[in-house]
Amino acid sequence: MHIVLDRRPDGGVTATTLDAAAMPRTTVELEASGLVEFVRTHEPEHPRWVWSSTTSWYPGLLAGGIRVQRCVDLALSHRILRTSQLTAGSVLARSPATPWDEVVRGVTAPPTAPGAPALFEVDAPAPAEALNPVREFQAQQAAVAGATRPGPLRLLLAAESAGALVADEIRFAGMPWRADVHDQVLTEALGPRTAAGRPARLEMLAAQIRELLHAPGLNLDSQPELLAALRRLGLDVASTRKWELRDLDHPVIAPLLEYKNLYRLFTANGWAWLEAWVHDGRFRPDYVVGGVVTGRWATSGGGALQLPKNIRRAVVADPGWKLVVADAAQLEPRVLTGLAADEAMADAGRGRDLYDSVVSAGVVASRHEAKVAMLGAMYGATTGDSARLKPRLARAFPKAVALVDAAAQQGERGEQVVSRLGRTSPLPGGAWHEVQQRASQPGASSADERRARSQARDWGRFTRNFVVQASAAEWALCWMAELRLKLAELGDGSLENAPHLVFFLHDEIMVHTPAEFAPEVEKLVREAAAQAGRLLFGTFPVDFPLQVATVDTYADAK
């Protein structure tokens, strides 16, 4: 059963129940104040709630003490269906832009392209009268029914909508956070907080660095000034990135690297961050579901996807509760295994560390080389150890390497690639095609040809990784969706008293649970991972092993 919720211009709500053919069966007019009770009454019937955007509807229900089991997020589904190759012939995909395209506007270039935005931009919603959720849902149902592979696409839309529920529940419940421990971490690393200016440790390092660089007035936070100062010392550097500085031999390097680490801690997760983001013992991440073109999540504030290790000491379970932290080992290589149906790679990773198995098989000499070779194959490395080791990997796992090579070739031709369930990569923009066309003209210069080849390879590297990263994001969505439903069956199922998700990072999740449920939660986490693998790859025998730890503080999980 589907129940479509729509806000009326007068502030009330229209609730329309649809029949199996997605046609209106009954309609109820509600006052805004009656929505929570209406949902509470009908949720035991396990409907799939259909609404414009989960972030617009669900927080109010959560505040009223209501968790829903299932929903259809029309905005997120619209974005997928408008761009998926599986629905390219549908009326929805071929129609001119509508207000639904503006609820969440997608980027049109990969995050790896120069100058391209990494996130979907969240716009103010279109006026309510311009959004007809019943008609939009009917158009989406028709697009899926006519898709070249409707089954996987239905799973993707359900998983994406479930992810939206998870994100709002994480935001509502929050990650348990000890502000006093956070303050202690900052004080130990930076020195006591000052009323104005930077902490003592940063100032001391800054003075030491200026002296070693013979630059008393140097602004260390200005990259051009710092780069110029390093070069004046005769240091051959192209940037001030940490990985490049580590290779230099000079007394200034050690304090400079320490300064950069502490400065990032101070600016990204310092006292200002603590005051802005931690309230009532909770950090509430502001996730953007599908915020990257591959379907990975992003954040619109708080930096939940980049919590440094030393700050994790502040993530402490409530008294009588535990944190169950789980991450999927070598997720992307294992997803590639399933995508390519590479039996040899599946055998190598069954019940053991995939990289260790590659070494044991004599493909490479060390685990480090195995990881470098695998990542190079997925990300398109063309130089160094990755390029040197790739032929060995191709001989050992021909299907897997052939799949990503084919995806790269499609990208180099300006074509799209598709994830396991149907999310589709964006097309390169007009400027990309102009460069390619210019290089193919009779009068093209060698510079034109070099630029076109370089640009084509860049796009090929994007599509090479897109098929793997997007499919891995789908696996993670299915993992969380399965786990969320199972956790809701424990205890009273509430966010206050029962186990619930409080954190997600690509291939890692965290559950906050009453201590007595921790063993059962560990079991459910593993079962949900196995079920996610079956949903994506059926009976193909690819393992998705997890590292699971039940701890009191996040810092003890790894």
Coordinates of C-alpha atoms in Angstrom, one line a residue:
M1 CA 0.0 0.0 0.0
H2 CA 1.2 3.5 -0.8
I3 CA 0.0 6.6 0.9
V4 CA 1.0 9.9 -0.7
L5 CA 1.4 13.0 1.5
D6 CA 1.1 16.4 0.1
R7 CA 1.0 19.8 1.7
R8 CA -1.8 22.1 0.8
P9 CA -1.4 25.9 0.3
D10 CA -3.4 26.5 3.5
G11 CA -0.8 24.5 5.5
G12 CA -2.9 21.4 5.8
V13 CA -2.0 17.9 4.4
T14 CA -3.7 15.7 1.9
A15 CA -3.2 12.0 2.3
T16 CA -4.0 9.9 -0.8
T17 CA -4.1 6.1 -0.7
L18 CA -3.2 4.5 -4.0
D19 CA -4.3 1.2 -5.4
A20 CA -2.1 -1.4 -7.0
A21 CA -2.1 0.5 -10.2
A22 CA -1.0 3.7 -8.5
M23 CA -4.4 5.3 -8.9
P24 CA -6.1 7.3 -6.1
R25 CA -8.4 5.1 -4.0
T26 CA -9.2 7.4 -1.0
T27 CA -8.2 10.9 0.0
V28 CA -8.2 12.4 3.5
E29 CA -7.8 16.1 4.3
L30 CA -5.8 16.7 7.5
E31 CA -4.9 19.7 9.5
A32 CA -1.1 20.0 10.0
S33 CA -1.5 19.2 13.6
G34 CA -3.2 15.9 12.8
L35 CA -0.4 14.5 10.6
V36 CA 1.5 12.7 13.4
E37 CA -1.6 10.9 14.7
F38 CA -2.6 9.9 11.1
V39 CA 0.8 8.4 10.5
R40 CA 0.8 6.7 13.9
T41 CA -2.6 5.1 13.1
H42 CA -1.6 3.8 9.7
E43 CA 2.0 2.8 10.2
P44 CA 1.1 -0.6 11.7
E45 CA -0.4 -1.4 8.3
H46 CA 3.2 -1.1 6.9
P47 CA 2.4 1.3 4.1
R48 CA 5.1 2.9 1.9
W49 CA 4.8 6.6 2.6
V50 CA 5.3 8.7 -0.5
W51 CA 6.5 12.3 -0.1
S52 CA 8.4 15.0 -1.9
S53 CA 11.5 14.8 0.3
T54 CA 12.3 12.8 3.4
T55 CA 14.1 15.8 4.9
S56 CA 10.9 17.9 4.5
W57 CA 8.6 15.4 6.2
Y58 CA 10.4 12.9 8.5
P59 CA 12.0 15.2 11.1
G60 CA 8.5 16.4 12.2
L61 CA 7.3 12.8 12.5
L62 CA 10.4 11.8 14.5
A63 CA 9.8 14.7 16.8
G64 CA 6.3 13.4 17.4
G65 CA 7.7 10.0 18.3
I66 CA 7.0 8.2 15.0
R67 CA 9.4 6.0 13.1
V68 CA 8.2 4.8 9.7
Q69 CA 9.3 1.5 8.2
R70 CA 9.3 2.5 4.5
C71 CA 9.0 5.5 2.2
V72 CA 9.4 6.7 -1.3
D73 CA 11.6 9.8 -1.5
L74 CA 10.3 11.3 -4.8
A75 CA 13.1 13.9 -5.1
L76 CA 15.9 11.3 -4.8
S77 CA 14.1 8.8 -7.0
H78 CA 13.4 11.5 -9.6
R79 CA 17.1 12.4 -9.8
I80 CA 18.0 8.7 -10.4
L81 CA 15.3 8.1 -13.0
R82 CA 16.0 11.3 -15.0
T83 CA 19.6 10.3 -15.5
S84 CA 19.6 6.4 -15.6
Q85 CA 20.3 4.7 -18.9
L86 CA 17.8 2.1 -17.8
T87 CA 15.0 4.6 -18.1
A88 CA 16.4 6.8 -20.9
G89 CA 13.3 6.1 -23.1
S90 CA 10.7 7.0 -20.5
V91 CA 8.4 10.0 -20.6
L92 CA 9.9 11.1 -17.3
A93 CA 13.5 11.1 -18.6
R94 CA 12.7 12.7 -21.9
S95 CA 10.4 15.5 -20.5
P96 CA 11.6 19.1 -20.1
A97 CA 12.7 20.2 -16.7
T98 CA 10.1 20.4 -14.0
P99 CA 10.0 21.8 -10.5
W100 CA 11.0 18.3 -9.3
D101 CA 14.4 18.8 -10.9
E102 CA 14.9 21.8 -8.5
V103 CA 14.1 20.0 -5.3
V104 CA 17.6 18.6 -5.4
R105 CA 19.7 19.6 -8.4
G106 CA 22.4 17.2 -9.4
V107 CA 25.9 18.1 -10.6
T108 CA 26.8 17.3 -14.2
A109 CA 30.5 16.6 -13.8
P110 CA 32.5 14.0 -11.7
P111 CA 34.1 15.2 -8.5
T112 CA 37.5 14.4 -10.0
A113 CA 37.1 16.8 -12.9
P114 CA 39.0 20.1 -12.4
G115 CA 36.7 22.7 -11.0
A116 CA 33.7 20.4 -10.8
P117 CA 31.5 20.5 -7.6
A118 CA 31.8 17.4 -5.5
L119 CA 28.3 17.6 -4.0
F120 CA 24.7 17.8 -5.1
E121 CA 23.5 21.3 -4.3
V122 CA 20.4 21.3 -2.1
D123 CA 18.0 24.0 -3.2
A124 CA 15.1 25.5 -1.6
P125 CA 12.1 23.4 -2.6
A126 CA 9.8 24.5 -5.3
P127 CA 6.4 26.0 -4.3
A128 CA 4.1 23.3 -3.0
E129 CA 1.5 24.0 -5.7
A130 CA 4.1 23.2 -8.4
L131 CA 4.8 19.7 -7.0
N132 CA 2.1 17.1 -7.5
P133 CA 3.4 14.0 -5.7
V134 CA 0.6 11.7 -7.0
R135 CA 1.4 12.5 -10.7
E136 CA 5.1 12.4 -10.0
F137 CA 4.8 9.0 -8.4
Q138 CA 2.8 7.7 -11.3
A139 CA 5.4 8.9 -13.7
Q140 CA 8.1 7.3 -11.7
Q141 CA 6.2 4.0 -11.6
A142 CA 5.8 4.1 -15.4
A143 CA 9.5 4.8 -15.9
V144 CA 10.5 1.8 -13.8
A145 CA 8.0 -0.5 -15.4
G146 CA 9.4 0.4 -18.8
A147 CA 13.0 0.2 -17.8
T148 CA 15.4 -2.2 -19.4
R149 CA 16.1 -3.8 -16.0
P150 CA 13.2 -2.8 -13.7
G151 CA 14.1 -5.2 -10.8
P152 CA 17.5 -3.7 -10.0
L153 CA 16.2 -0.2 -10.4
R154 CA 13.3 -0.8 -8.0
L155 CA 15.9 -2.0 -5.4
L156 CA 18.0 1.1 -6.0
L157 CA 15.1 3.4 -5.4
A158 CA 14.0 1.6 -2.3
A159 CA 17.5 1.6 -0.9
E160 CA 18.0 5.3 -1.7
S161 CA 14.8 6.1 0.1
A162 CA 15.7 3.9 3.0
G163 CA 19.0 5.8 3.2
A164 CA 17.1 9.0 3.5
L165 CA 15.3 7.6 6.5
V166 CA 18.6 6.5 8.1
A167 CA 20.2 9.9 7.6
D168 CA 17.3 11.7 9.3
E169 CA 17.2 9.2 12.1
I170 CA 21.0 9.6 12.7
R171 CA 20.5 13.4 12.7
F172 CA 17.6 13.2 15.1
A173 CA 19.2 10.6 17.5
G174 CA 22.7 12.0 17.3
M175 CA 26.1 10.3 18.0
P176 CA 26.9 10.2 21.7
W177 CA 29.6 12.8 22.3
R178 CA 31.4 13.8 25.4
A179 CA 32.2 17.5 25.2
D180 CA 34.5 17.3 28.2
V181 CA 36.6 14.6 26.6
H182 CA 36.8 16.6 23.3
D183 CA 38.0 19.6 25.2
Q184 CA 40.6 17.4 26.9
V185 CA 41.9 16.1 23.5
L186 CA 42.2 19.7 22.2
T187 CA 43.9 20.9 25.3
E188 CA 46.5 18.0 25.2
A189 CA 47.2 18.7 21.6
L190 CA 47.0 22.5 21.3
G191 CA 47.3 23.8 24.9
P192 CA 44.6 25.6 26.8
R193 CA 42.0 27.5 24.9
T194 CA 42.7 31.2 24.5
A195 CA 40.1 34.0 24.5
A196 CA 41.4 35.2 21.2
G197 CA 43.9 34.1 18.7
R198 CA 45.4 30.6 18.2
P199 CA 46.5 28.2 21.0
A200 CA 50.0 28.3 22.4
R201 CA 51.2 25.1 20.7
L202 CA 50.4 26.6 17.3
E203 CA 52.0 29.9 18.1
M204 CA 55.2 28.2 19.3
L205 CA 55.4 26.1 16.1
A206 CA 54.7 29.1 13.9
A207 CA 57.6 31.0 15.6
Q208 CA 59.9 28.0 15.2
I209 CA 59.0 27.6 11.5
R210 CA 59.5 31.3 10.7
E211 CA 62.9 31.2 12.3
L212 CA 64.0 28.1 10.3
L213 CA 62.7 29.7 7.1
H214 CA 64.3 33.1 7.9
A215 CA 60.9 34.7 7.3
P216 CA 59.8 36.5 10.5
G217 CA 56.7 38.0 8.9
L218 CA 55.5 34.8 7.1
N219 CA 51.8 34.0 7.1
L220 CA 51.9 30.2 7.5
D221 CA 48.3 29.9 6.5
S222 CA 49.0 31.5 3.1
Q223 CA 50.0 28.7 0.7
P224 CA 51.7 31.0 -1.8
E225 CA 53.8 32.6 0.9
L226 CA 54.8 29.3 2.5
L227 CA 55.7 27.8 -0.9
A228 CA 57.8 30.8 -1.8
A229 CA 59.6 30.6 1.6
L230 CA 60.4 26.9 1.1
R231 CA 61.7 27.6 -2.4
R232 CA 64.0 30.4 -1.1
L233 CA 65.7 27.8 1.0
G234 CA 66.4 25.8 -2.1
L235 CA 63.7 23.1 -1.5
D236 CA 62.3 21.8 -4.7
V237 CA 58.5 21.6 -4.0
A238 CA 55.5 22.0 -6.3
S239 CA 53.1 22.4 -3.4
T240 CA 52.8 22.4 0.4
R241 CA 50.8 19.2 0.6
K242 CA 51.9 16.9 3.4
W243 CA 52.7 13.9 1.2
E244 CA 55.2 16.1 -0.8
L245 CA 56.8 17.7 2.3
R246 CA 57.4 14.3 3.9
D247 CA 60.0 13.5 1.2
L248 CA 62.1 16.6 2.0
D249 CA 65.2 16.6 4.3
H250 CA 65.3 19.8 6.2
P251 CA 64.9 20.8 9.9
V252 CA 61.8 22.8 9.1
I253 CA 59.8 19.8 7.8
A254 CA 59.0 18.2 11.1
P255 CA 57.6 21.3 12.9
L256 CA 55.8 22.3 9.6
L257 CA 54.0 18.9 9.3
E258 CA 53.1 19.1 13.0
Y259 CA 51.8 22.6 12.5
K260 CA 49.6 21.6 9.6
N261 CA 48.1 18.6 11.5
L262 CA 47.3 20.7 14.5
Y263 CA 46.0 23.7 12.5
R264 CA 43.6 21.4 10.8
L265 CA 42.5 20.0 14.1
F266 CA 42.0 23.5 15.5
T267 CA 40.0 24.8 12.4
A268 CA 38.1 21.7 11.5
N269 CA 37.3 20.1 14.9
G270 CA 38.4 22.7 17.5
W271 CA 36.4 24.5 20.2
A272 CA 34.3 26.5 17.7
W273 CA 33.2 23.2 16.0
L274 CA 32.4 21.7 19.4
E275 CA 30.2 24.6 20.3
A276 CA 28.5 24.6 17.0
W277 CA 27.8 20.9 16.5
V278 CA 27.6 19.2 19.9
H279 CA 24.6 19.9 22.1
D280 CA 23.1 17.9 24.9
G281 CA 25.7 15.2 24.6
R282 CA 25.1 14.5 20.9
F283 CA 26.8 15.3 17.6
R284 CA 24.1 15.3 14.8
P285 CA 25.7 14.8 11.4
D286 CA 24.0 16.6 8.6
Y287 CA 24.2 14.0 5.8
V288 CA 23.4 14.6 2.2
V289 CA 22.1 11.3 0.8
G290 CA 23.6 10.6 -2.7
G291 CA 25.5 13.8 -2.3
V292 CA 28.2 12.6 -4.8
V293 CA 27.5 11.6 -8.3
T294 CA 28.5 8.0 -7.5
G295 CA 25.7 7.8 -4.9
R296 CA 28.1 8.2 -1.9
W297 CA 26.9 10.4 0.9
A298 CA 28.2 13.8 1.6
T299 CA 27.7 16.3 4.5
S300 CA 26.4 19.8 4.4
G301 CA 28.1 20.6 7.7
G302 CA 29.9 19.2 10.6
G303 CA 32.4 17.1 8.7
A304 CA 31.1 13.7 9.8
L305 CA 32.9 12.0 7.0
Q306 CA 36.3 13.4 8.2
L307 CA 36.5 12.8 11.9
P308 CA 40.2 12.6 12.9
K309 CA 41.3 9.6 15.0
N310 CA 42.2 11.6 18.1
I311 CA 38.8 13.2 18.2
R312 CA 37.1 9.7 18.3
R313 CA 38.0 9.5 22.0
A314 CA 35.0 11.9 22.5
V315 CA 32.5 9.4 21.0
V316 CA 31.5 7.5 24.2
A317 CA 28.5 5.3 24.7
D318 CA 25.9 6.3 27.3
P319 CA 26.0 4.6 30.6
G320 CA 24.6 1.1 30.2
W321 CA 25.0 1.3 26.4
K322 CA 27.6 0.1 23.9
L323 CA 28.9 1.1 20.5
V324 CA 28.9 -1.6 17.9
V325 CA 31.3 -0.5 15.1
A326 CA 31.6 -2.4 11.9
D327 CA 33.4 -1.8 8.6
A328 CA 33.5 -3.9 5.5
A329 CA 36.9 -5.2 4.7
Q330 CA 38.1 -4.3 1.1
L331 CA 34.6 -3.3 0.1
E332 CA 35.4 -2.0 -3.4
P333 CA 37.6 -4.9 -4.6
R334 CA 34.9 -7.3 -3.4
V335 CA 32.2 -5.4 -5.2
L336 CA 34.3 -5.5 -8.3
T337 CA 34.5 -9.2 -7.8
G338 CA 30.8 -9.5 -7.9
L339 CA 30.4 -7.1 -10.8
A340 CA 32.8 -9.0 -13.0
A341 CA 31.7 -12.4 -11.7
D342 CA 35.4 -13.2 -11.4
E343 CA 35.5 -16.7 -9.8
A344 CA 39.3 -16.6 -9.2
M345 CA 39.0 -13.3 -7.3
A346 CA 36.0 -14.6 -5.3
D347 CA 38.0 -17.7 -4.4
A348 CA 40.9 -15.5 -3.3
G349 CA 38.8 -13.5 -0.9
R350 CA 36.6 -16.2 0.5
G351 CA 36.9 -16.3 4.2
R352 CA 40.2 -14.4 4.3
D353 CA 42.0 -11.2 3.6
L354 CA 41.9 -10.6 -0.2
Y355 CA 45.3 -8.9 -0.3
D356 CA 47.0 -11.6 1.7
S357 CA 45.5 -14.2 -0.7
V358 CA 47.0 -12.3 -3.7
V359 CA 50.4 -12.6 -2.1
S360 CA 49.9 -16.3 -1.3
A361 CA 49.0 -16.9 -4.9
G362 CA 52.4 -15.5 -6.0
V363 CA 50.8 -12.6 -7.9
V364 CA 52.8 -10.0 -6.0
A365 CA 55.5 -10.0 -3.3
S366 CA 53.7 -8.2 -0.4
R367 CA 50.4 -7.1 0.9
H368 CA 51.3 -3.5 0.2
E369 CA 51.9 -4.4 -3.5
A370 CA 48.6 -6.2 -3.7
K371 CA 46.7 -3.2 -2.4
V372 CA 48.6 -0.8 -4.7
A373 CA 47.9 -3.0 -7.7
M374 CA 44.2 -3.4 -6.9
L375 CA 43.6 0.3 -6.2
G376 CA 45.5 1.2 -9.3
A377 CA 43.3 -1.0 -11.4
M378 CA 40.1 0.5 -10.0
Y379 CA 41.4 4.1 -10.1
G380 CA 43.3 4.0 -13.3
A381 CA 46.9 4.6 -12.2
T382 CA 49.2 4.7 -15.2
T383 CA 52.6 5.2 -13.5
G384 CA 54.7 3.8 -10.7
D385 CA 54.1 0.5 -8.9
S386 CA 50.4 0.4 -9.8
A387 CA 51.2 0.4 -13.6
R388 CA 54.0 -2.1 -13.1
L389 CA 51.9 -4.5 -11.1
K390 CA 48.7 -4.3 -13.1
P391 CA 49.6 -6.9 -15.8
R392 CA 50.2 -9.4 -13.0
L393 CA 46.8 -8.6 -11.6
A394 CA 45.2 -9.0 -15.0
R395 CA 46.6 -12.5 -15.4
A396 CA 45.4 -13.5 -12.0
F397 CA 41.9 -11.9 -12.2
P398 CA 41.2 -11.3 -15.9
K399 CA 37.4 -10.7 -15.6
A400 CA 37.8 -8.0 -12.9
V401 CA 40.5 -6.1 -14.7
A402 CA 38.7 -6.4 -18.0
L403 CA 35.5 -4.9 -16.5
V404 CA 37.2 -1.7 -15.2
D405 CA 39.2 -1.4 -18.4
A406 CA 36.0 -1.6 -20.5
A407 CA 34.4 1.1 -18.3
A408 CA 37.5 3.3 -18.8
Q409 CA 37.3 2.9 -22.6
Q410 CA 33.6 3.9 -22.5
G411 CA 34.5 7.0 -20.6
E412 CA 37.3 7.9 -23.0
R413 CA 34.7 7.8 -25.8
G414 CA 32.5 10.1 -23.9
E415 CA 30.0 7.4 -23.1
Q416 CA 28.2 6.7 -19.8
V417 CA 28.6 3.7 -17.5
V418 CA 26.0 2.1 -15.2
S419 CA 26.3 0.8 -11.7
R420 CA 25.0 -2.6 -10.6
L421 CA 21.5 -1.3 -9.9
G422 CA 21.2 1.4 -12.5
R423 CA 22.8 4.6 -11.3
T424 CA 24.4 6.2 -14.3
S425 CA 27.5 8.4 -14.7
P426 CA 27.1 11.9 -16.0
L427 CA 28.0 12.8 -19.6
P428 CA 31.1 15.0 -20.1
G429 CA 30.2 18.6 -20.7
G430 CA 30.3 20.6 -23.9
A431 CA 33.8 21.9 -23.3
W432 CA 35.0 18.3 -23.2
H433 CA 33.4 17.5 -26.6
E434 CA 34.8 20.7 -28.1
V435 CA 38.4 19.6 -27.2
Q436 CA 37.8 16.2 -28.7
Q437 CA 36.3 17.6 -31.9
R438 CA 39.1 20.1 -32.3
A439 CA 41.7 17.4 -32.1
S440 CA 40.0 15.4 -34.8
Q441 CA 40.0 18.2 -37.3
P442 CA 42.5 18.1 -40.2
G443 CA 44.4 21.2 -39.0
A444 CA 44.7 20.1 -35.4
S445 CA 48.0 20.7 -33.7
S446 CA 50.0 18.2 -31.7
A447 CA 49.0 20.3 -28.6
D448 CA 45.3 19.8 -29.4
E449 CA 45.8 16.1 -29.8
R450 CA 47.7 15.8 -26.5
R451 CA 45.1 17.8 -24.6
A452 CA 42.3 15.7 -26.1
R453 CA 44.1 12.4 -25.1
S454 CA 44.8 13.7 -21.6
Q455 CA 41.2 14.8 -21.2
A456 CA 39.8 11.5 -22.5
R457 CA 42.0 9.5 -20.1
D458 CA 40.9 11.7 -17.2
W459 CA 37.2 10.9 -18.0
G460 CA 38.1 7.3 -18.5
R461 CA 39.6 7.2 -15.0
F462 CA 36.3 8.6 -13.6
T463 CA 34.1 6.1 -15.4
R464 CA 36.5 3.3 -14.5
N465 CA 36.0 4.0 -10.8
F466 CA 32.3 5.0 -11.1
V467 CA 31.1 1.5 -11.8
V468 CA 32.8 0.2 -8.7
Q469 CA 32.3 3.1 -6.3
A470 CA 28.6 3.5 -7.3
S471 CA 27.9 -0.2 -6.9
A472 CA 29.7 -0.2 -3.5
A473 CA 27.5 2.7 -2.4
E474 CA 24.5 0.6 -3.4
W475 CA 25.8 -2.3 -1.3
A476 CA 26.2 0.0 1.7
L477 CA 22.6 1.4 1.3
C478 CA 21.3 -2.2 1.2
W479 CA 23.4 -3.1 4.2
M480 CA 22.0 -0.2 6.3
A481 CA 18.4 -0.6 5.0
E482 CA 18.4 -4.3 6.1
L483 CA 20.1 -3.6 9.4
R484 CA 17.7 -0.7 10.2
L485 CA 14.6 -2.8 9.9
K486 CA 16.2 -5.6 12.0
L487 CA 17.3 -3.2 14.8
A488 CA 13.8 -1.8 15.0
E489 CA 12.6 -5.2 16.1
L490 CA 14.7 -5.1 19.2
G491 CA 13.4 -3.7 22.4
D492 CA 10.6 -1.2 21.9
G493 CA 12.0 -0.1 18.5
S494 CA 12.4 3.5 19.5
L495 CA 15.4 5.7 19.0
E496 CA 15.5 6.4 22.7
N497 CA 15.5 2.9 24.1
A498 CA 16.5 0.5 21.4
P499 CA 19.6 -0.1 19.2
H500 CA 19.8 2.4 16.3
L501 CA 22.3 3.6 13.8
V502 CA 24.3 6.8 14.7
F503 CA 27.0 7.0 12.1
F504 CA 27.8 6.0 8.6
L505 CA 31.1 6.5 6.6
H506 CA 31.0 4.8 3.1
D507 CA 31.9 1.3 4.3
E508 CA 31.5 1.7 8.1
I509 CA 28.5 1.9 10.4
M510 CA 28.1 2.5 14.1
V511 CA 25.1 1.3 16.2
H512 CA 24.4 2.7 19.7
T513 CA 22.7 0.0 21.7
P514 CA 21.7 -1.0 25.2
A515 CA 24.5 -3.3 26.4
E516 CA 22.2 -6.3 26.7
F517 CA 21.5 -6.2 22.9
A518 CA 25.1 -5.8 21.8
P519 CA 25.7 -9.5 20.9
E520 CA 22.5 -9.7 18.9
V521 CA 23.4 -6.4 17.2
E522 CA 26.7 -7.9 16.1
K523 CA 24.9 -10.8 14.6
L524 CA 22.4 -8.6 12.8
V525 CA 25.2 -6.4 11.4
R526 CA 26.9 -9.5 9.8
E527 CA 23.6 -10.9 8.5
A528 CA 22.6 -7.6 6.9
A529 CA 26.0 -7.5 5.1
A530 CA 25.5 -11.0 3.7
Q531 CA 22.0 -10.1 2.6
A532 CA 23.2 -6.9 0.9
G533 CA 25.6 -9.1 -1.1
R534 CA 22.8 -11.4 -2.1
L535 CA 20.6 -8.5 -3.1
L536 CA 23.2 -7.2 -5.5
F537 CA 24.9 -10.3 -6.8
G538 CA 22.4 -13.1 -6.2
T539 CA 24.0 -16.5 -5.7
F540 CA 27.5 -15.5 -7.0
P541 CA 29.8 -16.5 -4.1
V542 CA 31.5 -13.2 -3.2
D543 CA 32.1 -12.7 0.6
F544 CA 31.7 -9.4 2.4
P545 CA 33.5 -9.9 5.7
L546 CA 33.2 -7.4 8.4
Q547 CA 35.5 -6.2 11.2
V548 CA 33.1 -5.7 14.1
A549 CA 33.9 -4.4 17.6
T550 CA 31.7 -3.7 20.6
V551 CA 33.3 -0.9 22.6
D552 CA 32.6 1.9 25.0
T553 CA 34.4 4.6 22.9
Y554 CA 34.9 4.9 19.1
A555 CA 38.6 5.2 19.6
D556 CA 38.8 1.6 20.8
A557 CA 37.1 0.2 17.7
K558 CA 40.3 0.1 15.7

